[in-house]
Amino acid sequence: MLLVAALLSASAAGAAANEAATAFQQEVHAAMDRMMRGMDAAPTGDVDKDFVAMMEPHHQGAIDMAVSELRYGRNPQLRRIAQEIIIEQQQEIAAMRIAIGRPLPPSAPAPTTIPPDGAAPHPLHHGDPSQ
């Protein structure tokens, strides 16, 4: 009886891990798709603005992927690296916007903050890169 219970428990744990891996892959692929679409900005003729228009979605893609690592990853070292990526990439997005005179994105909770309703946290998006 204990053997059956142990096997069922291991099977359930394996299924949960599989679901997390699938959800992680879906989130990361969606983040990469958003990033690639965002980086395909039409040139304006202003090299600096064009650079920021392409780099902002690139940095946001890194943030979104790091958030997925925090949601599903278990390795403490990689989770810490993901936290650092989020902070550093947000700072770089802000610095680039300031450098070209664009407004900063509105303040928002950290992308890994659990909303009061208990729903899963959502990646922070900065909206239209042409703003």
Tab-separated table of N, CA, C and O in Angstrom:
chain	number	residue	atom	x	y	z
A	1	MET	N	0.820	-1.195	0.000
A	1	MET	CA	0.000	0.000	0.000
A	1	MET	C	0.861	1.254	0.000
A	1	MET	O	0.557	2.193	-0.718
A	2	LEU	N	1.914	1.262	0.834
A	2	LEU	CA	2.806	2.419	0.869
A	2	LEU	C	3.518	2.605	-0.453
A	2	LEU	O	3.743	3.735	-0.891
A	3	LEU	N	3.868	1.506	-1.107
A	3	LEU	CA	4.531	1.578	-2.409
A	3	LEU	C	3.620	2.231	-3.433
A	3	LEU	O	4.046	3.088	-4.203
A	4	VAL	N	2.346	1.866	-3.437
A	4	VAL	CA	1.380	2.455	-4.366
A	4	VAL	C	1.241	3.953	-4.093
A	4	VAL	O	1.244	4.768	-5.013
A	5	ALA	N	1.152	4.326	-2.821
A	5	ALA	CA	1.022	5.737	-2.461
A	5	ALA	C	2.269	6.518	-2.896
A	5	ALA	O	2.166	7.631	-3.415
A	6	ALA	N	3.448	5.933	-2.711
A	6	ALA	CA	4.688	6.592	-3.118
A	6	ALA	C	4.750	6.756	-4.627
A	6	ALA	O	5.164	7.808	-5.133
A	7	LEU	N	4.327	5.732	-5.358
A	7	LEU	CA	4.327	5.816	-6.817
A	7	LEU	C	3.344	6.873	-7.317
A	7	LEU	O	3.644	7.630	-8.242
A	8	LEU	N	2.167	6.936	-6.702
A	8	LEU	CA	1.182	7.953	-7.091
A	8	LEU	C	1.690	9.355	-6.793
A	8	LEU	O	1.515	10.276	-7.585
A	9	SER	N	2.339	9.509	-5.637
A	9	SER	CA	2.897	10.811	-5.267
A	9	SER	C	3.992	11.226	-6.244
A	9	SER	O	4.042	12.380	-6.677
A	10	ALA	N	4.860	10.308	-6.591
A	10	ALA	CA	5.933	10.612	-7.551
A	10	ALA	C	5.359	10.941	-8.917
A	10	ALA	O	5.835	11.842	-9.605
A	11	SER	N	4.309	10.240	-9.303
A	11	SER	CA	3.668	10.496	-10.591
A	11	SER	C	3.039	11.888	-10.615
A	11	SER	O	3.153	12.623	-11.598
A	12	ALA	N	2.384	12.267	-9.514
A	12	ALA	CA	1.773	13.599	-9.421
A	12	ALA	C	2.832	14.683	-9.450
A	12	ALA	O	2.663	15.724	-10.103
A	13	ALA	N	3.952	14.474	-8.755
A	13	ALA	CA	5.042	15.457	-8.761
A	13	ALA	C	5.621	15.598	-10.153
A	13	ALA	O	5.925	16.705	-10.605
A	14	GLY	N	5.773	14.488	-10.849
A	14	GLY	CA	6.284	14.533	-12.217
A	14	GLY	C	5.345	15.276	-13.148
A	14	GLY	O	5.781	16.046	-14.003
A	15	ALA	N	4.045	15.069	-12.978
A	15	ALA	CA	3.054	15.762	-13.807
A	15	ALA	C	3.089	17.257	-13.534
A	15	ALA	O	3.023	18.074	-14.461
A	16	ALA	N	3.221	17.639	-12.263
A	16	ALA	CA	3.282	19.066	-11.924
A	16	ALA	C	4.535	19.704	-12.508
A	16	ALA	O	4.491	20.830	-13.019
A	17	ALA	N	5.656	19.007	-12.438
A	17	ALA	CA	6.904	19.521	-13.015
A	17	ALA	C	6.769	19.671	-14.520
A	17	ALA	O	7.250	20.645	-15.106
A	18	ASN	N	6.104	18.716	-15.148
A	18	ASN	CA	5.878	18.777	-16.594
A	18	ASN	C	5.009	19.976	-16.960
A	18	ASN	O	5.273	20.672	-17.940
A	19	GLU	N	3.962	20.222	-16.165
A	19	GLU	CA	3.085	21.374	-16.408
A	19	GLU	C	3.861	22.679	-16.259
A	19	GLU	O	3.684	23.607	-17.051
A	20	ALA	N	4.718	22.767	-15.246
A	20	ALA	CA	5.523	23.973	-15.044
A	20	ALA	C	6.484	24.178	-16.208
A	20	ALA	O	6.647	25.298	-16.694
A	21	ALA	N	7.103	23.099	-16.665
A	21	ALA	CA	8.035	23.211	-17.789
A	21	ALA	C	7.307	23.663	-19.051
A	21	ALA	O	7.814	24.502	-19.801
A	22	THR	N	6.121	23.144	-19.263
A	22	THR	CA	5.325	23.534	-20.432
A	22	THR	C	4.919	25.007	-20.332
A	22	THR	O	5.045	25.764	-21.304
A	23	ALA	N	4.445	25.419	-19.162
A	23	ALA	CA	4.052	26.823	-18.968
A	23	ALA	C	5.254	27.745	-19.157
A	23	ALA	O	5.145	28.800	-19.788
A	24	PHE	N	6.410	27.340	-18.611
A	24	PHE	CA	7.631	28.132	-18.775
A	24	PHE	C	7.957	28.294	-20.259
A	24	PHE	O	8.218	29.411	-20.723
A	25	GLN	N	7.952	27.201	-21.000
A	25	GLN	CA	8.275	27.270	-22.426
A	25	GLN	C	7.302	28.165	-23.181
A	25	GLN	O	7.705	28.955	-24.034
A	26	GLN	N	6.025	28.069	-22.857
A	26	GLN	CA	5.032	28.920	-23.523
A	26	GLN	C	5.282	30.389	-23.224
A	26	GLN	O	5.223	31.231	-24.131
A	27	GLU	N	5.558	30.717	-21.965
A	27	GLU	CA	5.819	32.114	-21.587
A	27	GLU	C	7.075	32.644	-22.274
A	27	GLU	O	7.085	33.775	-22.771
A	28	VAL	N	8.130	31.852	-22.280
A	28	VAL	CA	9.394	32.302	-22.869
A	28	VAL	C	9.248	32.493	-24.375
A	28	VAL	O	9.742	33.483	-24.926
A	29	HIS	N	8.553	31.575	-25.026
A	29	HIS	CA	8.357	31.733	-26.475
A	29	HIS	C	7.500	32.957	-26.783
A	29	HIS	O	7.779	33.691	-27.735
A	30	ALA	N	6.476	33.208	-25.979
A	30	ALA	CA	5.651	34.407	-26.169
A	30	ALA	C	6.493	35.664	-25.956
A	30	ALA	O	6.378	36.638	-26.714
A	31	ALA	N	7.364	35.648	-24.941
A	31	ALA	CA	8.240	36.803	-24.685
A	31	ALA	C	9.177	37.034	-25.865
A	31	ALA	O	9.389	38.179	-26.281
A	32	MET	N	9.725	35.965	-26.410
A	32	MET	CA	10.638	36.118	-27.550
A	32	MET	C	9.893	36.628	-28.783
A	32	MET	O	10.418	37.471	-29.524
A	33	ASP	N	8.666	36.147	-28.988
A	33	ASP	CA	7.866	36.638	-30.119
A	33	ASP	C	7.588	38.134	-29.981
A	33	ASP	O	7.730	38.896	-30.949
A	34	ARG	N	7.188	38.580	-28.760
A	34	ARG	CA	6.948	40.017	-28.527
A	34	ARG	C	8.229	40.815	-28.772
A	34	ARG	O	8.207	41.890	-29.371
A	35	MET	N	9.340	40.282	-28.276
A	35	MET	CA	10.619	40.970	-28.424
A	35	MET	C	10.978	41.133	-29.910
A	35	MET	O	11.350	42.225	-30.345
A	36	MET	N	10.848	40.066	-30.672
A	36	MET	CA	11.216	40.130	-32.089
A	36	MET	C	10.311	41.094	-32.856
A	36	MET	O	10.785	41.854	-33.697
A	37	ARG	N	9.007	41.081	-32.543
A	37	ARG	CA	8.100	42.034	-33.200
A	37	ARG	C	8.469	43.468	-32.825
A	37	ARG	O	8.488	44.361	-33.668
A	38	GLY	N	8.768	43.688	-31.556
A	38	GLY	CA	9.117	45.027	-31.097
A	38	GLY	C	10.421	45.533	-31.679
A	38	GLY	O	10.571	46.727	-31.949
A	39	MET	N	11.375	44.639	-31.883
A	39	MET	CA	12.678	45.046	-32.418
A	39	MET	C	12.612	45.363	-33.908
A	39	MET	O	13.525	45.973	-34.452
A	40	ASP	N	11.530	44.987	-34.554
A	40	ASP	CA	11.370	45.228	-35.987
A	40	ASP	C	10.761	46.616	-36.221
A	40	ASP	O	9.788	46.770	-36.930
A	41	ALA	N	11.356	47.607	-35.573
A	41	ALA	CA	10.861	48.982	-35.664
A	41	ALA	C	11.288	49.609	-36.988
A	41	ALA	O	12.395	49.383	-37.468
A	42	ALA	N	10.395	50.398	-37.555
A	42	ALA	CA	10.720	51.106	-38.798
A	42	ALA	C	11.739	52.201	-38.491
A	42	ALA	O	11.585	52.936	-37.506
A	43	PRO	N	12.784	52.312	-39.312
A	43	PRO	CA	13.784	53.352	-39.071
A	43	PRO	C	13.185	54.749	-39.208
A	43	PRO	O	12.319	55.000	-40.038
A	44	THR	N	13.676	55.647	-38.344
A	44	THR	CA	13.188	57.031	-38.362
A	44	THR	C	14.205	57.972	-38.999
A	44	THR	O	13.887	59.118	-39.278
A	45	GLY	N	15.432	57.495	-39.157
A	45	GLY	CA	16.506	58.357	-39.628
A	45	GLY	C	17.316	58.939	-38.485
A	45	GLY	O	18.366	59.533	-38.701
A	46	ASP	N	16.847	58.781	-37.265
A	46	ASP	CA	17.574	59.235	-36.079
A	46	ASP	C	18.183	57.989	-35.443
A	46	ASP	O	17.478	57.177	-34.836
A	47	VAL	N	19.493	57.830	-35.599
A	47	VAL	CA	20.179	56.629	-35.140
A	47	VAL	C	19.930	56.377	-33.655
A	47	VAL	O	19.670	55.234	-33.244
A	48	ASP	N	19.994	57.418	-32.848
A	48	ASP	CA	19.811	57.235	-31.411
A	48	ASP	C	18.409	56.728	-31.081
A	48	ASP	O	18.242	55.785	-30.298
A	49	LYS	N	17.396	57.339	-31.668
A	49	LYS	CA	16.021	56.899	-31.422
A	49	LYS	C	15.783	55.501	-31.974
A	49	LYS	O	15.083	54.688	-31.350
A	50	ASP	N	16.358	55.202	-33.131
A	50	ASP	CA	16.212	53.865	-33.703
A	50	ASP	C	16.879	52.819	-32.818
A	50	ASP	O	16.346	51.722	-32.621
A	51	PHE	N	18.035	53.155	-32.251
A	51	PHE	CA	18.731	52.255	-31.340
A	51	PHE	C	17.848	51.933	-30.139
A	51	PHE	O	17.656	50.770	-29.776
A	52	VAL	N	17.279	52.968	-29.530
A	52	VAL	CA	16.427	52.768	-28.360
A	52	VAL	C	15.166	51.997	-28.750
A	52	VAL	O	14.728	51.100	-28.009
A	53	ALA	N	14.598	52.297	-29.904
A	53	ALA	CA	13.384	51.607	-30.343
A	53	ALA	C	13.620	50.102	-30.491
A	53	ALA	O	12.711	49.302	-30.250
A	54	MET	N	14.827	49.712	-30.861
A	54	MET	CA	15.138	48.284	-30.989
A	54	MET	C	15.602	47.676	-29.659
A	54	MET	O	15.295	46.527	-29.355
A	55	MET	N	16.337	48.455	-28.873
A	55	MET	CA	16.892	47.914	-27.637
A	55	MET	C	15.859	47.788	-26.519
A	55	MET	O	15.945	46.875	-25.695
A	56	GLU	N	14.883	48.672	-26.482
A	56	GLU	CA	13.886	48.588	-25.417
A	56	GLU	C	13.134	47.257	-25.448
A	56	GLU	O	13.038	46.586	-24.419
A	57	PRO	N	12.615	46.820	-26.598
A	57	PRO	CA	11.949	45.508	-26.586
A	57	PRO	C	12.924	44.359	-26.314
A	57	PRO	O	12.542	43.343	-25.732
A	58	HIS	N	14.186	44.534	-26.703
A	58	HIS	CA	15.192	43.515	-26.415
A	58	HIS	C	15.374	43.375	-24.903
A	58	HIS	O	15.370	42.268	-24.349
A	59	HIS	N	15.506	44.507	-24.223
A	59	HIS	CA	15.656	44.485	-22.766
A	59	HIS	C	14.379	43.974	-22.097
A	59	HIS	O	14.440	43.231	-21.121
A	60	GLN	N	13.220	44.387	-22.608
A	60	GLN	CA	11.953	43.921	-22.043
A	60	GLN	C	11.822	42.410	-22.209
A	60	GLN	O	11.298	41.723	-21.322
A	61	GLY	N	12.298	41.886	-23.328
A	61	GLY	CA	12.283	40.435	-23.528
A	61	GLY	C	13.097	39.724	-22.457
A	61	GLY	O	12.686	38.678	-21.935
A	62	ALA	N	14.248	40.290	-22.118
A	62	ALA	CA	15.071	39.704	-21.052
A	62	ALA	C	14.335	39.750	-19.720
A	62	ALA	O	14.369	38.790	-18.940
A	63	ILE	N	13.644	40.857	-19.456
A	63	ILE	CA	12.860	40.978	-18.221
A	63	ILE	C	11.769	39.912	-18.188
A	63	ILE	O	11.597	39.198	-17.189
A	64	ASP	N	11.040	39.780	-19.272
A	64	ASP	CA	9.939	38.813	-19.323
A	64	ASP	C	10.442	37.386	-19.120
A	64	ASP	O	9.817	36.588	-18.411
A	65	MET	N	11.581	37.053	-19.731
A	65	MET	CA	12.134	35.707	-19.568
A	65	MET	C	12.619	35.490	-18.135
A	65	MET	O	12.456	34.402	-17.567
A	66	ALA	N	13.196	36.522	-17.530
A	66	ALA	CA	13.651	36.409	-16.137
A	66	ALA	C	12.470	36.222	-15.193
A	66	ALA	O	12.554	35.456	-14.229
A	67	VAL	N	11.359	36.895	-15.468
A	67	VAL	CA	10.156	36.717	-14.651
A	67	VAL	C	9.685	35.260	-14.738
A	67	VAL	O	9.302	34.657	-13.728
A	68	SER	N	9.751	34.685	-15.926
A	68	SER	CA	9.356	33.278	-16.078
A	68	SER	C	10.270	32.362	-15.271
A	68	SER	O	9.809	31.388	-14.672
A	69	GLU	N	11.565	32.668	-15.239
A	69	GLU	CA	12.490	31.881	-14.411
A	69	GLU	C	12.084	31.977	-12.946
A	69	GLU	O	12.086	30.980	-12.227
A	70	LEU	N	11.713	33.171	-12.502
A	70	LEU	CA	11.304	33.328	-11.102
A	70	LEU	C	10.011	32.568	-10.804
A	70	LEU	O	9.831	32.057	-9.706
A	71	ARG	N	9.116	32.501	-11.770
A	71	ARG	CA	7.860	31.779	-11.562
A	71	ARG	C	8.082	30.272	-11.471
A	71	ARG	O	7.440	29.598	-10.676
A	72	TYR	N	8.942	29.747	-12.321
A	72	TYR	CA	9.016	28.299	-12.470
A	72	TYR	C	10.355	27.682	-12.066
A	72	TYR	O	10.412	26.491	-11.786
A	73	GLY	N	11.428	28.458	-12.054
A	73	GLY	CA	12.741	27.912	-11.743
A	73	GLY	C	12.900	27.634	-10.259
A	73	GLY	O	12.262	28.266	-9.417
A	74	ARG	N	13.770	26.727	-9.944
A	74	ARG	CA	13.995	26.356	-8.546
A	74	ARG	C	15.446	26.562	-8.111
A	74	ARG	O	15.735	26.553	-6.932
A	75	ASN	N	16.361	26.769	-9.037
A	75	ASN	CA	17.774	26.919	-8.712
A	75	ASN	C	17.985	28.302	-8.095
A	75	ASN	O	17.757	29.324	-8.752
A	76	PRO	N	18.413	28.356	-6.830
A	76	PRO	CA	18.556	29.656	-6.152
A	76	PRO	C	19.528	30.602	-6.865
A	76	PRO	O	19.284	31.808	-6.919
A	77	GLN	N	20.591	30.075	-7.415
A	77	GLN	CA	21.564	30.930	-8.104
A	77	GLN	C	20.955	31.536	-9.371
A	77	GLN	O	21.114	32.730	-9.636
A	78	LEU	N	20.230	30.737	-10.125
A	78	LEU	CA	19.596	31.259	-11.339
A	78	LEU	C	18.463	32.220	-11.011
A	78	LEU	O	18.253	33.208	-11.724
A	79	ARG	N	17.755	31.967	-9.938
A	79	ARG	CA	16.690	32.888	-9.527
A	79	ARG	C	17.287	34.244	-9.139
A	79	ARG	O	16.733	35.289	-9.463
A	80	ARG	N	18.424	34.237	-8.461
A	80	ARG	CA	19.094	35.496	-8.099
A	80	ARG	C	19.553	36.236	-9.355
A	80	ARG	O	19.399	37.446	-9.464
A	81	ILE	N	20.102	35.502	-10.309
A	81	ILE	CA	20.521	36.112	-11.576
A	81	ILE	C	19.308	36.708	-12.284
A	81	ILE	O	19.377	37.827	-12.827
A	82	ALA	N	18.190	36.002	-12.275
A	82	ALA	CA	16.966	36.515	-12.904
A	82	ALA	C	16.525	37.822	-12.240
A	82	ALA	O	16.123	38.771	-12.920
A	83	GLN	N	16.601	37.881	-10.906
A	83	GLN	CA	16.258	39.118	-10.204
A	83	GLN	C	17.174	40.259	-10.640
A	83	GLN	O	16.720	41.389	-10.860
A	84	GLU	N	18.456	39.980	-10.769
A	84	GLU	CA	19.410	41.008	-11.196
A	84	GLU	C	19.126	41.462	-12.620
A	84	GLU	O	19.214	42.655	-12.935
A	85	ILE	N	18.773	40.523	-13.487
A	85	ILE	CA	18.440	40.871	-14.877
A	85	ILE	C	17.271	41.848	-14.894
A	85	ILE	O	17.300	42.856	-15.612
A	86	ILE	N	16.247	41.563	-14.112
A	86	ILE	CA	15.067	42.433	-14.090
A	86	ILE	C	15.458	43.853	-13.682
A	86	ILE	O	15.112	44.827	-14.360
A	87	ILE	N	16.199	43.975	-12.607
A	87	ILE	CA	16.599	45.297	-12.120
A	87	ILE	C	17.477	46.017	-13.137
A	87	ILE	O	17.227	47.179	-13.484
A	88	GLU	N	18.500	45.344	-13.624
A	88	GLU	CA	19.448	45.979	-14.545
A	88	GLU	C	18.787	46.384	-15.859
A	88	GLU	O	19.039	47.479	-16.377
A	89	GLN	N	17.942	45.519	-16.394
A	89	GLN	CA	17.304	45.833	-17.670
A	89	GLN	C	16.299	46.973	-17.518
A	89	GLN	O	16.187	47.811	-18.407
A	90	GLN	N	15.577	47.021	-16.394
A	90	GLN	CA	14.662	48.144	-16.169
A	90	GLN	C	15.445	49.451	-16.071
A	90	GLN	O	15.013	50.478	-16.603
A	91	GLN	N	16.579	49.409	-15.394
A	91	GLN	CA	17.413	50.613	-15.269
A	91	GLN	C	17.935	51.053	-16.631
A	91	GLN	O	17.971	52.252	-16.932
A	92	GLU	N	18.339	50.114	-17.453
A	92	GLU	CA	18.853	50.472	-18.773
A	92	GLU	C	17.755	51.038	-19.667
A	92	GLU	O	17.996	51.984	-20.425
A	93	ILE	N	16.552	50.473	-19.585
A	93	ILE	CA	15.435	51.029	-20.360
A	93	ILE	C	15.198	52.477	-19.933
A	93	ILE	O	15.053	53.368	-20.777
A	94	ALA	N	15.172	52.720	-18.633
A	94	ALA	CA	14.958	54.086	-18.138
A	94	ALA	C	16.072	55.009	-18.609
A	94	ALA	O	15.800	56.129	-19.070
A	95	ALA	N	17.313	54.582	-18.536
A	95	ALA	CA	18.442	55.420	-18.956
A	95	ALA	C	18.361	55.741	-20.443
A	95	ALA	O	18.635	56.877	-20.857
A	96	MET	N	17.995	54.773	-21.251
A	96	MET	CA	17.885	55.023	-22.699
A	96	MET	C	16.765	56.012	-22.995
A	96	MET	O	16.931	56.909	-23.834
A	97	ARG	N	15.644	55.862	-22.321
A	97	ARG	CA	14.542	56.800	-22.536
A	97	ARG	C	14.956	58.220	-22.151
A	97	ARG	O	14.666	59.172	-22.867
A	98	ILE	N	15.596	58.338	-21.014
A	98	ILE	CA	16.053	59.659	-20.570
A	98	ILE	C	17.032	60.250	-21.585
A	98	ILE	O	16.954	61.436	-21.911
A	99	ALA	N	17.927	59.432	-22.110
A	99	ALA	CA	18.953	59.908	-23.044
A	99	ALA	C	18.367	60.502	-24.311
A	99	ALA	O	18.965	61.402	-24.906
A	100	ILE	N	17.201	60.023	-24.731
A	100	ILE	CA	16.610	60.560	-25.960
A	100	ILE	C	15.397	61.449	-25.668
A	100	ILE	O	14.675	61.834	-26.582
A	101	GLY	N	15.178	61.760	-24.382
A	101	GLY	CA	14.107	62.686	-24.022
A	101	GLY	C	12.719	62.078	-24.037
A	101	GLY	O	11.736	62.810	-24.105
A	102	ARG	N	12.618	60.767	-23.954
A	102	ARG	CA	11.306	60.116	-23.875
A	102	ARG	C	10.896	59.991	-22.418
A	102	ARG	O	11.740	59.816	-21.545
A	103	PRO	N	9.596	60.046	-22.168
A	103	PRO	CA	9.143	59.903	-20.779
A	103	PRO	C	9.386	58.485	-20.271
A	103	PRO	O	9.428	57.531	-21.051
A	104	LEU	N	9.555	58.385	-18.983
A	104	LEU	CA	9.705	57.071	-18.367
A	104	LEU	C	8.359	56.369	-18.358
A	104	LEU	O	7.307	57.021	-18.356
A	105	PRO	N	8.377	55.037	-18.355
A	105	PRO	CA	7.102	54.328	-18.249
A	105	PRO	C	6.467	54.623	-16.896
A	105	PRO	O	7.171	54.966	-15.949
A	106	PRO	N	5.150	54.493	-16.792
A	106	PRO	CA	4.510	54.736	-15.496
A	106	PRO	C	5.024	53.738	-14.461
A	106	PRO	O	5.408	52.622	-14.790
A	107	SER	N	5.039	54.174	-13.220
A	107	SER	CA	5.451	53.284	-12.138
A	107	SER	C	4.485	52.115	-12.053
A	107	SER	O	3.289	52.269	-12.277
A	108	ALA	N	5.030	50.959	-11.733
A	108	ALA	CA	4.217	49.754	-11.605
A	108	ALA	C	4.858	48.860	-10.554
A	108	ALA	O	6.045	48.997	-10.262
A	109	PRO	N	4.079	47.948	-10.007
A	109	PRO	CA	4.668	47.014	-9.045
A	109	PRO	C	5.763	46.190	-9.711
A	109	PRO	O	5.771	46.033	-10.936
A	110	ALA	N	6.660	45.676	-8.915
A	110	ALA	CA	7.681	44.785	-9.452
A	110	ALA	C	6.993	43.662	-10.211
A	110	ALA	O	5.924	43.195	-9.798
A	111	PRO	N	7.578	43.211	-11.322
A	111	PRO	CA	6.896	42.208	-12.142
A	111	PRO	C	6.701	40.871	-11.446
A	111	PRO	O	5.979	40.029	-11.929
A	112	THR	N	7.328	40.675	-10.320
A	112	THR	CA	7.157	39.416	-9.592
A	112	THR	C	6.285	39.567	-8.365
A	112	THR	O	6.124	38.631	-7.602
A	113	THR	N	5.688	40.737	-8.175
A	113	THR	CA	4.811	40.977	-7.036
A	113	THR	C	3.476	40.272	-7.276
A	113	THR	O	2.891	40.390	-8.344
A	114	ILE	N	3.013	39.547	-6.281
A	114	ILE	CA	1.716	38.877	-6.393
A	114	ILE	C	0.626	39.912	-6.107
A	114	ILE	O	0.625	40.540	-5.056
A	115	PRO	N	-0.289	40.107	-7.071
A	115	PRO	CA	-1.377	41.061	-6.837
A	115	PRO	C	-2.224	40.633	-5.642
A	115	PRO	O	-2.266	39.455	-5.291
A	116	PRO	N	-2.944	41.592	-5.020
A	116	PRO	CA	-3.757	41.275	-3.841
A	116	PRO	C	-4.796	40.186	-4.100
A	116	PRO	O	-5.171	39.472	-3.193
A	117	ASP	N	-5.264	40.046	-5.348
A	117	ASP	CA	-6.294	39.037	-5.629
A	117	ASP	C	-5.715	37.629	-5.723
A	117	ASP	O	-6.439	36.670	-5.929
A	118	GLY	N	-4.382	37.492	-5.578
A	118	GLY	CA	-3.754	36.180	-5.601
A	118	GLY	C	-3.455	35.672	-6.992
A	118	GLY	O	-2.927	34.579	-7.154
A	119	ALA	N	-3.805	36.441	-8.021
A	119	ALA	CA	-3.523	36.019	-9.389
A	119	ALA	C	-2.021	35.992	-9.615
A	119	ALA	O	-1.257	36.620	-8.890
A	120	ALA	N	-1.606	35.281	-10.638
A	120	ALA	CA	-0.180	35.203	-10.954
A	120	ALA	C	0.330	36.581	-11.340
A	120	ALA	O	-0.398	37.386	-11.923
A	121	PRO	N	1.580	36.891	-11.011
A	121	PRO	CA	2.150	38.182	-11.411
A	121	PRO	C	2.292	38.234	-12.923
A	121	PRO	O	2.412	37.209	-13.577
A	122	HIS	N	2.248	39.427	-13.432
A	122	HIS	CA	2.381	39.606	-14.873
A	122	HIS	C	3.666	40.350	-15.174
A	122	HIS	O	4.047	41.257	-14.446
A	123	PRO	N	4.336	39.977	-16.300
A	123	PRO	CA	5.541	40.715	-16.665
A	123	PRO	C	5.236	42.184	-16.874
A	123	PRO	O	4.150	42.544	-17.318
A	124	LEU	N	6.185	43.008	-16.560
A	124	LEU	CA	6.046	44.447	-16.746
A	124	LEU	C	6.267	44.753	-18.213
A	124	LEU	O	7.261	44.375	-18.795
A	125	HIS	N	5.331	45.435	-18.835
A	125	HIS	CA	5.471	45.829	-20.233
A	125	HIS	C	5.473	47.339	-20.292
A	125	HIS	O	4.744	48.001	-19.588
A	126	HIS	N	6.279	47.850	-21.161
A	126	HIS	CA	6.405	49.293	-21.285
A	126	HIS	C	5.583	49.849	-22.427
A	126	HIS	O	5.695	51.006	-22.764
A	127	GLY	N	4.771	49.021	-23.044
A	127	GLY	CA	3.880	49.538	-24.081
A	127	GLY	C	4.595	49.802	-25.379
A	127	GLY	O	5.618	49.224	-25.689
A	128	ASP	N	4.037	50.703	-26.149
A	128	ASP	CA	4.509	51.040	-27.476
A	128	ASP	C	5.903	51.649	-27.393
A	128	ASP	O	6.090	52.691	-26.789
A	129	PRO	N	6.918	51.001	-28.032
A	129	PRO	CA	8.267	51.530	-27.953
A	129	PRO	C	8.445	52.857	-28.681
A	129	PRO	O	9.442	53.518	-28.530
A	130	SER	N	7.453	53.294	-29.438
A	130	SER	CA	7.587	54.563	-30.158
A	130	SER	C	7.195	55.759	-29.292
A	130	SER	O	7.268	56.890	-29.732
A	131	GLN	N	6.720	55.504	-28.068
A	131	GLN	CA	6.302	56.621	-27.192
A	131	GLN	C	7.469	57.453	-26.781
A	131	GLN	O	8.507	57.036	-26.484
